[in-house]
Amino acid sequence: NAGVTQTPKFRILKIGQSMTLQCTQDMNHNYMYWYRQDPGMGLKLIYYSVGAGITDKGEVPNGYNVSRSTTEDFPLRLELAAPSQTSVYFCASSYGSGGGYGYTFGSGTRLTVV
Amino acid sequence: ILNVEQSPQSLHVQEGDSTNFTCSFPSSNFYALHWYRWETAKSPEALFVMTLNGDEKKKGRISATLNTKEGYSYLYIKGSQPEDSATYLCALYSGGGADGLTFGKGTHLIIQP
């Protein structure tokens, strides 16, 4: 049982480059989330999805895009990378909304923009 | 933007001692409170999801209580062991706006042998 799988684990990008962070889950969870973790800060919600074909912005969506074509996959796209996007990114999934169900997190992607 | 506060920021505890730490949140925005345990080089792992005032949950030596009227939750660890060393996160679900959790900055717990 793989849970939530994120790739890559580490990446260095140059300013202005683009990349996609991959996230896939095998638990048939409808709810999926992308968070970023900056030093000394709590996890911040970037985007979330409540099911295939439905996505919405979180607290810090600028500079990112997402899609949800299948229940399993929820990729996060960075266009025109900036140093402010240097962070650790976590994907998470949940059986239902955060009202009653805990999250299962991926192992994270450490991204550095130089 | 909701404010979820955790204290203390870090804590050193002797092996075998019991400890507790606090999560504070705006009581007017409460729908559910989550606790996660985050070990170094791993991903956060769900401990508890709490929804009712007065709720108390237990998992082995770890327990949590919830007071939604005054806006706080306590996490207790009884008889701390080295494997309890981790960052403990609490997160609030407010039920409105974005469907996601608002996380505190965490309490970093170090158990000293």
Tab-separated table of C-alpha atoms in Angstrom, chain A residues 31 33 35 37 40 42-43 45 48 57 59 90 97-103 105-107, chain B residues 1 31-32 34 36 38 42-44 46 49 51 89 93 97-101 103-105:
chain	number	residue	atom	x	y	z
A	31	TYR	CA	-9.796	15.160	-1.477
A	33	TYR	CA	-4.134	19.119	-1.241
A	35	TYR	CA	0.958	22.618	0.934
A	37	GLN	CA	6.468	24.537	4.276
A	40	GLY	CA	9.655	28.768	10.900
A	42	GLY	CA	3.212	26.487	9.429
A	43	LEU	CA	2.178	24.530	6.369
A	45	LEU	CA	-2.345	25.605	1.548
A	48	TYR	CA	-6.861	21.713	-3.232
A	57	LYS	CA	-7.254	28.032	-4.634
A	59	GLU	CA	-4.105	30.619	0.848
A	90	PHE	CA	3.799	18.395	0.515
A	97	SER	CA	-13.197	16.933	3.953
A	98	GLY	CA	-10.990	18.019	6.838
A	99	GLY	CA	-13.982	18.124	9.110
A	100	GLY	CA	-13.753	14.499	10.054
A	101	TYR	CA	-10.867	12.792	8.312
A	102	GLY	CA	-7.134	12.949	8.826
A	103	TYR	CA	-4.713	13.634	6.020
A	105	PHE	CA	0.886	13.084	3.471
A	106	GLY	CA	3.478	12.350	0.838
A	107	SER	CA	7.173	12.451	1.690
B	1	ILE	CA	-6.627	34.202	7.755
B	31	TYR	CA	-15.252	22.771	13.088
B	32	ALA	CA	-12.514	20.180	13.734
B	34	HIS	CA	-6.280	17.688	14.001
B	36	TYR	CA	-0.115	15.284	13.594
B	38	TRP	CA	6.135	14.721	12.229
B	42	LYS	CA	9.467	11.625	7.327
B	43	SER	CA	6.045	13.015	6.475
B	44	PRO	CA	3.441	14.173	9.012
B	46	ALA	CA	-2.231	11.827	11.688
B	49	VAL	CA	-9.152	14.280	14.637
B	51	THR	CA	-14.729	17.571	16.692
B	89	LEU	CA	1.465	19.884	14.605
B	93	TYR	CA	-10.606	23.007	10.062
B	97	GLY	CA	-13.906	29.037	2.571
B	98	ALA	CA	-11.117	26.817	1.291
B	99	ASP	CA	-11.473	23.156	2.179
B	100	GLY	CA	-8.150	22.745	3.897
B	101	LEU	CA	-6.501	22.772	7.287
B	103	PHE	CA	-1.664	24.554	10.571
B	104	GLY	CA	0.212	25.887	13.561
B	105	LYS	CA	3.998	26.125	13.477
